[in-house]
XYZ file of C-alpha atoms in Angstrom:
574
model
C 0.018 -0.006 0.004
C 1.329 3.408 -0.917
C 1.743 6.090 1.689
C -1.145 8.072 0.121
C -3.381 5.024 -0.073
C -2.584 4.256 3.573
C -3.827 7.707 4.682
C -6.762 7.467 2.351
C -7.749 4.202 4.049
C -7.391 5.880 7.436
C -9.579 8.728 6.253
C -12.153 6.267 4.974
C -12.240 4.581 8.384
C -12.893 7.963 10.012
C -15.733 8.668 7.604
C -17.204 5.225 8.354
C -17.293 6.248 12.010
C -18.950 9.543 11.179
C -21.662 7.647 9.292
C -22.174 5.240 12.165
C -22.503 8.129 14.602
C -24.918 9.944 12.346
C -22.531 12.833 11.607
C -22.751 11.929 7.920
C -25.591 10.329 5.953
C -25.110 6.614 5.234
C -23.687 5.364 1.902
C -22.334 8.721 0.717
C -20.647 8.684 -2.664
C -16.942 9.125 -1.762
C -15.505 8.538 -5.217
C -14.245 12.117 -5.519
C -12.587 12.145 -2.044
C -8.843 12.413 -2.580
C -5.697 12.283 -0.474
C -2.830 13.754 -2.476
C 0.124 16.097 -2.305
C -0.870 19.791 -2.089
C -0.154 21.909 -5.174
C 2.033 24.155 -3.010
C 4.517 22.019 -0.960
C 4.669 24.811 1.648
C 1.079 23.879 2.673
C 2.207 20.452 3.950
C 2.531 16.873 2.798
C -1.076 15.742 2.267
C -4.162 17.615 0.960
C -7.634 16.256 1.714
C -10.774 17.497 -0.077
C -13.282 15.344 1.822
C -15.129 18.291 3.526
C -15.460 20.100 0.170
C -16.989 17.181 -1.757
C -19.165 15.688 1.032
C -20.533 18.835 2.745
C -23.484 19.310 0.383
C -24.753 15.791 0.806
C -24.200 16.102 4.545
C -26.208 19.377 4.532
C -23.480 21.271 6.283
C -20.816 23.903 5.486
C -17.497 22.503 4.198
C -15.488 24.244 6.887
C -17.799 22.880 9.612
C -17.242 19.335 8.349
C -13.497 19.973 8.078
C -13.423 21.088 11.718
C -14.957 17.775 12.760
C -12.260 15.894 10.787
C -9.316 17.697 12.363
C -9.237 15.891 15.651
C -9.416 12.267 14.412
C -6.908 13.055 11.648
C -4.559 14.594 14.246
C -4.557 11.296 16.164
C -3.214 9.227 13.250
C 0.233 7.811 13.543
C 2.698 9.811 11.494
C 0.691 13.065 11.520
C 2.445 16.158 12.955
C -0.211 18.770 12.339
C -3.630 19.282 10.652
C -4.759 22.667 9.300
C -7.859 23.924 7.505
C -7.281 26.079 4.474
C -9.711 28.311 2.664
C -13.371 27.162 2.660
C -12.629 23.639 3.916
C -9.522 21.993 2.441
C -7.475 20.069 4.969
C -3.679 20.118 4.862
C -1.616 17.621 6.799
C 2.050 17.684 7.798
C 3.690 14.374 8.469
C 6.410 13.672 10.984
C 10.041 13.155 10.005
C 9.688 9.628 11.303
C 6.953 8.946 8.762
C 9.411 9.746 5.934
C 12.168 7.717 7.551
C 9.802 4.771 7.648
C 9.060 5.294 3.968
C 12.778 5.277 3.201
C 13.046 1.901 4.962
C 9.966 0.741 3.102
C 11.621 1.533 -0.209
C 14.716 -0.435 0.649
C 12.673 -3.385 1.947
C 10.350 -3.518 -1.080
C 13.316 -3.143 -3.437
C 12.332 -3.939 -6.993
C 8.648 -4.231 -5.984
C 8.454 -0.683 -4.585
C 5.683 1.068 -6.529
C 4.110 -2.153 -7.701
C 0.308 -1.901 -7.321
C -2.856 -4.046 -7.231
C -4.964 -1.201 -8.491
C -5.525 -3.168 -11.744
C -7.299 -5.979 -9.824
C -6.074 -8.392 -12.500
C -8.415 -6.901 -15.082
C -7.606 -8.123 -18.599
C -6.254 -5.331 -20.847
C -5.471 -5.806 -24.501
C -2.954 -3.237 -25.730
C -2.608 -3.138 -29.489
C 0.340 -1.240 -30.826
C 2.666 -0.830 -33.839
C 0.361 -2.818 -36.235
C 2.297 -1.360 -39.135
C 1.529 -2.608 -42.637
C 3.944 -5.530 -43.360
C 5.403 -3.819 -46.394
C 8.939 -3.210 -45.140
C 11.125 -2.755 -42.103
C 10.211 -0.639 -39.116
C 10.999 3.067 -39.518
C 11.034 5.955 -37.123
C 7.446 6.741 -37.968
C 6.565 3.473 -36.218
C 9.022 3.816 -33.364
C 7.195 6.242 -31.138
C 3.949 4.304 -31.099
C 5.888 1.082 -30.554
C 7.627 2.503 -27.465
C 4.470 4.190 -26.044
C 2.497 1.014 -26.455
C 5.172 -1.225 -24.985
C 5.833 1.105 -22.061
C 2.084 1.336 -21.395
C 1.775 -2.460 -21.415
C 4.607 -2.729 -18.856
C 3.088 0.001 -16.751
C -0.273 -1.685 -16.656
C 1.371 -4.975 -15.706
C 3.293 -3.259 -12.862
C 0.042 -1.760 -11.721
C -1.703 -5.106 -11.408
C -3.474 -5.619 -14.743
C -3.333 -8.755 -16.796
C -1.927 -7.492 -20.103
C -1.941 -8.918 -23.624
C 0.371 -7.193 -26.107
C -1.091 -7.475 -29.641
C -0.081 -6.638 -33.184
C -2.682 -6.501 -35.942
C -1.260 -7.620 -39.248
C -2.853 -5.686 -42.136
C -2.285 -8.444 -44.714
C -5.567 -8.291 -46.708
C -5.474 -4.921 -48.464
C -4.124 -3.514 -51.701
C -0.813 -2.648 -50.058
C 0.169 -6.316 -49.660
C -0.785 -6.969 -53.285
C 1.622 -4.151 -54.233
C 4.190 -5.766 -51.982
C 3.825 -9.089 -53.818
C 4.343 -7.395 -57.168
C 7.408 -5.586 -55.774
C 8.844 -8.854 -54.606
C 8.139 -10.321 -58.014
C 10.393 -7.674 -59.554
C 13.193 -8.684 -57.129
C 12.543 -12.313 -58.002
C 13.127 -11.531 -61.642
C 16.240 -9.591 -60.645
C 17.538 -12.613 -58.669
C 17.155 -14.711 -61.854
C 19.500 -12.326 -63.703
C 17.185 -9.781 -65.345
C 18.017 -6.080 -65.422
C 14.997 -4.425 -63.756
C 13.595 -0.979 -63.065
C 11.123 -0.756 -60.238
C 7.978 0.782 -61.710
C 6.360 3.763 -59.969
C 3.839 2.629 -57.413
C 5.850 -0.390 -56.257
C 8.131 -0.541 -53.228
C 11.690 0.309 -54.320
C 13.565 -0.496 -51.110
C 16.583 -2.840 -51.134
C 15.028 -4.822 -48.267
C 13.099 -6.892 -50.821
C 16.268 -8.102 -52.534
C 16.757 -11.015 -50.095
C 13.036 -11.974 -50.555
C 13.559 -12.089 -54.297
C 16.555 -14.346 -53.848
C 14.540 -16.579 -51.476
C 11.763 -16.879 -54.069
C 14.311 -17.638 -56.907
C 15.960 -20.327 -54.794
C 12.614 -21.890 -53.882
C 10.857 -21.758 -57.211
C 13.543 -21.287 -59.838
C 12.237 -19.799 -63.060
C 8.778 -21.463 -62.704
C 6.997 -18.111 -62.417
C 9.265 -15.991 -64.565
C 6.828 -15.723 -67.460
C 3.711 -16.959 -65.614
C 0.544 -14.835 -65.474
C 0.074 -12.929 -62.240
C -2.886 -15.054 -61.250
C -0.530 -18.013 -60.773
C 2.000 -16.397 -58.462
C 0.385 -13.347 -56.734
C -1.120 -15.165 -53.743
C 1.892 -17.332 -53.206
C 4.294 -14.417 -53.436
C 2.158 -12.314 -51.153
C 2.029 -14.926 -48.403
C 5.774 -15.620 -48.667
C 6.711 -11.929 -48.713
C 4.368 -10.967 -45.839
C 5.888 -13.773 -43.768
C 9.401 -12.471 -44.531
C 8.419 -8.912 -43.709
C 6.880 -9.959 -40.404
C 10.132 -11.774 -39.485
C 12.009 -8.552 -40.279
C 9.501 -6.488 -38.251
C 9.861 -8.793 -35.278
C 13.648 -8.532 -35.469
C 13.445 -4.754 -35.710
C 11.111 -4.520 -32.712
C 13.391 -6.845 -30.747
C 16.155 -4.249 -31.081
C 13.877 -2.053 -28.894
C 13.151 -4.911 -26.505
C 9.574 -5.177 -27.855
C 7.941 -8.586 -28.084
C 4.213 -9.057 -28.694
C 2.147 -11.846 -27.189
C -0.189 -12.147 -30.146
C -0.190 -11.439 -33.850
C -3.632 -11.379 -35.513
C -3.938 -11.591 -39.284
C -6.563 -9.561 -41.092
C -6.579 -12.117 -43.892
C -7.206 -14.893 -41.397
C -10.248 -12.988 -40.019
C -11.732 -12.812 -43.528
C -10.941 -16.452 -44.193
C -12.560 -17.619 -40.980
C -15.757 -15.632 -41.653
C -15.275 -13.549 -38.525
C -15.995 -10.255 -40.313
C -19.411 -11.447 -41.539
C -20.087 -12.913 -38.076
C -19.665 -9.503 -36.464
C -21.805 -7.796 -39.101
C -24.573 -10.465 -38.590
C -24.489 -9.756 -34.849
C -24.981 -6.065 -35.407
C -27.733 -6.774 -37.906
C -29.686 -8.846 -35.373
C -29.644 -5.815 -33.054
C -31.027 -3.568 -35.808
C -27.739 -1.717 -36.258
C -27.128 -2.622 -39.910
C -29.140 -1.270 -42.857
C -28.886 -0.595 -46.562
C -28.517 3.079 -47.499
C -26.730 5.778 -49.475
C -24.452 8.258 -47.747
C -24.116 11.818 -48.762
C -20.717 12.786 -50.070
C -18.630 14.159 -47.230
C -17.417 17.767 -47.379
C -13.879 18.265 -48.564
C -11.779 15.357 -49.769
C -13.835 12.255 -50.578
C -12.559 9.126 -48.816
C -11.861 5.967 -50.822
C -14.634 3.972 -49.092
C -17.416 6.377 -50.133
C -19.603 5.455 -53.135
C -22.819 7.263 -54.352
C -24.572 3.851 -54.355
C -26.478 1.725 -51.855
C -24.132 0.317 -49.218
C -24.381 -1.814 -46.115
C -24.143 0.670 -43.232
C -23.586 0.508 -39.441
C -25.648 2.902 -37.326
C -22.559 4.518 -35.781
C -24.458 7.731 -35.069
C -26.379 5.833 -32.373
C -23.123 5.553 -30.474
C -21.750 9.046 -30.856
C -20.210 9.035 -34.340
C -20.804 11.884 -36.813
C -22.308 9.679 -39.467
C -23.216 6.067 -40.158
C -20.392 4.002 -41.635
C -20.172 1.510 -44.474
C -19.081 -2.011 -43.547
C -19.565 -3.460 -47.071
C -19.226 -1.920 -50.489
C -21.801 -2.232 -53.283
C -19.862 -5.294 -54.705
C -20.206 -7.089 -51.384
C -16.596 -6.707 -50.370
C -15.859 -5.496 -46.872
C -14.563 -2.039 -46.132
C -11.480 -1.637 -43.931
C -13.745 -0.513 -41.198
C -15.818 -3.652 -41.540
C -12.811 -5.830 -40.889
C -11.570 -3.518 -38.140
C -14.791 -3.682 -36.169
C -14.728 -7.488 -36.377
C -11.142 -7.489 -35.153
C -12.037 -5.372 -32.152
C -14.974 -7.677 -31.342
C -12.505 -10.599 -31.340
C -10.237 -8.710 -28.913
C -13.063 -7.675 -26.680
C -14.200 -11.308 -26.305
C -11.199 -11.995 -24.115
C -10.598 -8.607 -22.495
C -12.069 -6.248 -19.917
C -10.480 -3.169 -21.528
C -9.029 -2.338 -24.949
C -6.277 0.162 -25.707
C -5.203 1.064 -29.253
C -2.032 3.052 -29.978
C -2.465 4.745 -33.363
C -0.676 7.276 -35.447
C -2.240 10.730 -35.355
C -3.235 10.413 -39.041
C -5.891 7.917 -37.909
C -7.715 10.468 -35.685
C -10.692 10.478 -38.037
C -11.501 6.853 -37.444
C -11.516 6.960 -33.580
C -15.254 7.703 -33.241
C -16.366 4.958 -35.568
C -14.276 2.294 -33.907
C -15.397 3.394 -30.455
C -18.983 3.242 -31.697
C -18.447 -0.285 -33.072
C -16.904 -1.535 -29.801
C -19.752 -0.030 -27.779
C -22.295 -1.719 -29.978
C -20.628 -5.092 -30.112
C -19.980 -5.279 -26.356
C -23.108 -3.503 -25.114
C -20.809 -0.855 -23.621
C -19.196 -3.444 -21.357
C -15.639 -3.262 -22.738
C -14.280 0.270 -22.898
C -11.911 1.220 -25.684
C -9.221 3.957 -25.263
C -7.443 5.133 -28.374
C -4.102 6.913 -27.780
C -2.935 8.979 -30.798
C 0.780 9.378 -31.306
C 2.188 12.312 -33.185
C 5.050 12.310 -35.668
C 8.748 12.316 -34.795
C 10.987 14.727 -36.751
C 14.465 13.376 -37.161
C 17.247 15.955 -36.948
C 21.049 15.942 -36.784
C 22.410 19.173 -35.270
C 19.109 20.865 -35.960
C 18.981 19.826 -39.675
C 16.557 17.214 -41.144
C 18.067 13.768 -41.552
C 18.400 12.378 -45.054
C 16.370 9.359 -45.966
C 17.698 5.791 -45.990
C 18.855 4.309 -49.266
C 18.059 0.853 -48.105
C 14.455 1.599 -47.269
C 13.825 3.750 -50.326
C 11.955 6.505 -48.568
C 12.426 6.476 -44.808
C 14.961 6.189 -41.915
C 14.949 2.680 -40.489
C 14.498 1.993 -36.820
C 17.435 -0.455 -36.947
C 19.751 2.237 -38.160
C 18.702 4.621 -35.344
C 19.027 1.994 -32.635
C 22.430 1.034 -33.970
C 23.690 4.650 -33.735
C 22.358 5.831 -30.401
C 21.293 2.689 -28.547
C 18.022 1.120 -27.408
C 17.786 2.920 -24.058
C 18.223 6.373 -25.630
C 15.532 5.693 -28.225
C 12.983 4.285 -25.722
C 13.484 7.032 -23.127
C 13.495 9.808 -25.745
C 10.156 8.708 -27.232
C 8.549 9.299 -23.825
C 10.008 12.730 -23.084
C 6.879 14.385 -24.504
C 3.163 13.529 -24.357
C 2.247 11.109 -27.107
C -0.158 13.532 -28.745
C 2.518 16.303 -29.037
C 4.916 16.359 -31.962
C 8.551 15.885 -31.020
C 12.027 16.356 -32.438
C 14.650 13.617 -32.202
C 18.054 15.095 -32.730
C 20.814 12.499 -32.969
C 23.368 14.842 -31.441
C 21.213 16.061 -28.567
C 19.985 12.641 -27.387
C 23.545 11.490 -26.679
C 24.713 14.775 -25.255
C 26.093 14.567 -21.704
C 24.236 17.503 -20.204
C 21.273 18.500 -18.041
C 19.390 19.404 -21.216
C 19.360 15.727 -22.194
C 16.743 13.978 -19.972
C 18.092 10.486 -20.881
C 21.621 11.336 -19.705
C 20.379 13.272 -16.688
C 18.353 10.413 -15.251
C 20.914 7.719 -16.092
C 23.645 9.814 -14.540
C 21.691 10.077 -11.257
C 21.554 6.280 -11.004
C 25.261 5.983 -12.008
C 26.155 8.469 -9.241
C 24.324 6.319 -6.672
C 26.135 3.239 -7.902
C 29.475 5.090 -7.754
C 29.087 5.622 -3.997
C 29.517 1.893 -3.329
C 32.678 1.725 -5.470
C 34.144 4.734 -3.613
C 33.035 3.288 -0.273
C 35.078 0.218 -0.931
C 38.104 2.101 -2.132
C 38.126 4.426 0.829
C 37.591 1.533 3.241
C 34.884 3.319 5.334
C 33.696 0.959 8.039
C 29.920 1.502 8.253
C 27.769 0.609 11.275
C 25.636 -2.506 11.028
C 22.457 -0.409 10.793
C 22.002 3.067 9.424
C 20.672 5.626 11.894
C 18.129 7.468 9.733
C 17.602 10.015 12.516
C 20.825 11.632 11.248
C 19.071 12.739 8.049
C 17.997 16.366 8.147
C 14.936 18.099 6.624
C 16.670 18.764 3.333
C 17.582 15.106 2.927
C 14.205 13.831 3.985
C 12.678 16.125 1.331
C 14.316 13.822 -1.254
C 12.513 10.870 0.246
C 9.224 12.783 -0.009
C 9.872 13.045 -3.732
C 10.804 9.357 -4.017
C 7.598 8.477 -2.106
C 5.553 9.954 -4.951
C 6.542 7.030 -7.197
C 3.835 4.488 -6.195
C 1.118 7.127 -6.498
C 2.529 8.160 -9.859
C 2.434 4.639 -11.104
C -1.265 4.292 -10.303
C -2.211 7.622 -11.804
C -0.255 6.955 -14.986
C -1.773 3.482 -15.282
C -5.321 4.740 -14.932
C -4.684 7.580 -17.423
C -2.759 5.247 -19.853
C 0.038 7.737 -19.944
C 3.513 6.179 -19.537
C 5.263 9.462 -20.280
C 4.353 10.514 -16.720
C 6.950 8.083 -15.408
C 9.735 9.671 -17.471
C 8.647 13.182 -16.396
C 8.733 12.080 -12.760
C 12.116 10.415 -13.072
C 13.583 13.629 -14.405
C 12.240 15.581 -11.446
C 13.590 13.012 -8.956
C 16.967 13.022 -10.702
C 17.081 16.797 -10.574
C 16.418 16.795 -6.854
C 19.114 14.176 -6.272
C 21.657 16.073 -8.380
C 20.887 19.269 -6.512
C 21.541 17.647 -3.138
C 24.704 15.956 -4.483
C 26.079 19.177 -5.943
C 25.829 20.941 -2.547
C 28.720 18.761 -1.513
C 30.914 20.505 -4.102
C 30.782 23.745 -2.130
C 30.337 22.230 1.382
C 32.233 19.024 2.115
C 29.948 18.351 5.095
C 27.069 17.892 2.641
C 28.704 15.050 0.749
C 27.252 11.595 0.824
C 30.513 9.932 1.832
C 32.207 11.341 4.954
C 35.322 9.196 5.838
C 35.443 10.738 9.305
C 31.734 10.133 9.970
C 30.718 6.547 9.184
C 27.315 6.926 10.936
C 26.169 9.886 8.786
C 27.690 8.157 5.738
C 25.538 5.106 6.375
C 22.391 7.236 6.669
C 23.103 9.188 3.459
C 24.017 6.014 1.644
C 20.658 4.536 2.557
C 19.042 7.700 1.242
C 20.917 7.452 -2.061
C 20.152 3.742 -2.369
C 16.451 4.424 -1.930
C 16.491 7.070 -4.684
C 18.532 4.787 -6.898
C 16.004 2.009 -6.333
C 13.098 4.228 -7.376
C 14.910 5.397 -10.489
C 15.789 1.781 -11.325
C 12.162 0.700 -10.847
C 10.863 3.575 -12.966
C 13.304 2.903 -15.790
C 12.358 -0.722 -15.656
C 8.711 0.136 -16.150
C 9.466 2.009 -19.346
C 11.932 -0.628 -20.560
C 15.212 1.288 -20.067
C 18.335 -0.147 -18.326
C 19.719 1.752 -15.378
C 23.329 2.616 -16.083
C 25.801 1.788 -13.299
C 28.730 3.745 -14.777
C 28.918 6.704 -17.230
């Protein structure tokens, strides 16, 4: 239990007593009651809004209810003082011993500090990357891949049962184009001079696929009509691309639990099954949609179509699930896929590129209809990454044909730098990735700044051994002063941060927090540069050294746990 949840439980017990004594009406809705840090740290350590949110239902003034809460709150272990602020907010200051106990708790919990049961083992399906299998991973895919993977790890750490899923779009025109592109490389492997026609994929990454096809089939399909080789080449090439994609993702430490094929959904009749289910509920009908304003999408036809009543679930218009020729729209397949995911999940999370923003409402409408609003869907949109080198745009990759590959970036700057950097801004905000800045050893580089804090903690133990300081068997934490305990107050935010970030589906909060904790640690460390008495290691004072080393170890443990959640290694030496 986190420190904040502990005091929230104590407050709840007090409110139970008030209800039993008739001071509050029975069964009040307490969902908005919060115990959290005050916005202004000078106001104390805990802020409680109970009097403000319960007073109306209790038919009393907020301040009057707050006054009744002061005495029982003052009696709680670890509370130094309780004050009422403004119209009825309650601010609590905790004793120094409370923070010393939290330091001990961090060290005892070790790698499990911050782990939570807030997820209650609910099943969450997180779908991310899901890039078309038409080539290697590029930096356009990277940010969504990291956000999705970090979110999956965060949810797991917070007590959810997580499935990491990749949706393979292997049923559209793009994979037909891929097969034709591979056929050109197949001809090349058989000795022909070729020129890749416009509209096909020109990247060199298909050269090995062409050689594979040539080795496997010889010249059997060299002059054969397309109908004889298209399906075979498509399946072979998609499989090869997915192997490449898995290898690329592995460079970032990303491994999915499940890969779902769109083509397999069609083959198994699952798309029609989902449409039939909606039809039984009166949510499918035949109709003609008006042409949308502006650019006309590809799936609009001025003819009678099979439509889903998406407007009944908050969408702007009804959506076609089948075209006039009976073939399914991409949306038709997508809603069936989400129905399949929802059958084995309590919550769904999709990580999409920002260019898919226009389809969010229709998919949410489909999930609401297919699950009777029982399985919520959260779609996180991820903005583009602009690649720079010294402030200048990076040239495209020759191998890929038109983009910078993820493998090339990881090879140059390292997995940890890429993963951490992708989380240094909110997912829905555009970001710049400058090759020079992300490896810069300065405070302006968040990756370095956080890693350096952990490395500094680790260096203390190396120096301790070299200076042969004989520490007492047990650290006396009473030797830590207010300034040092303030660092533990910051470290103690970690469990609460984990829960809040998990509920909001925002893993970037962990990176933001780690930067703040690292900054506070560096600030305390740097004071030893001007004042030797403020250093962590004091050869002439083993007792104080032991206390400060415990403090540093606790901070290092929190940094290590936080980095672990977002999939970044904690450097021991820099």
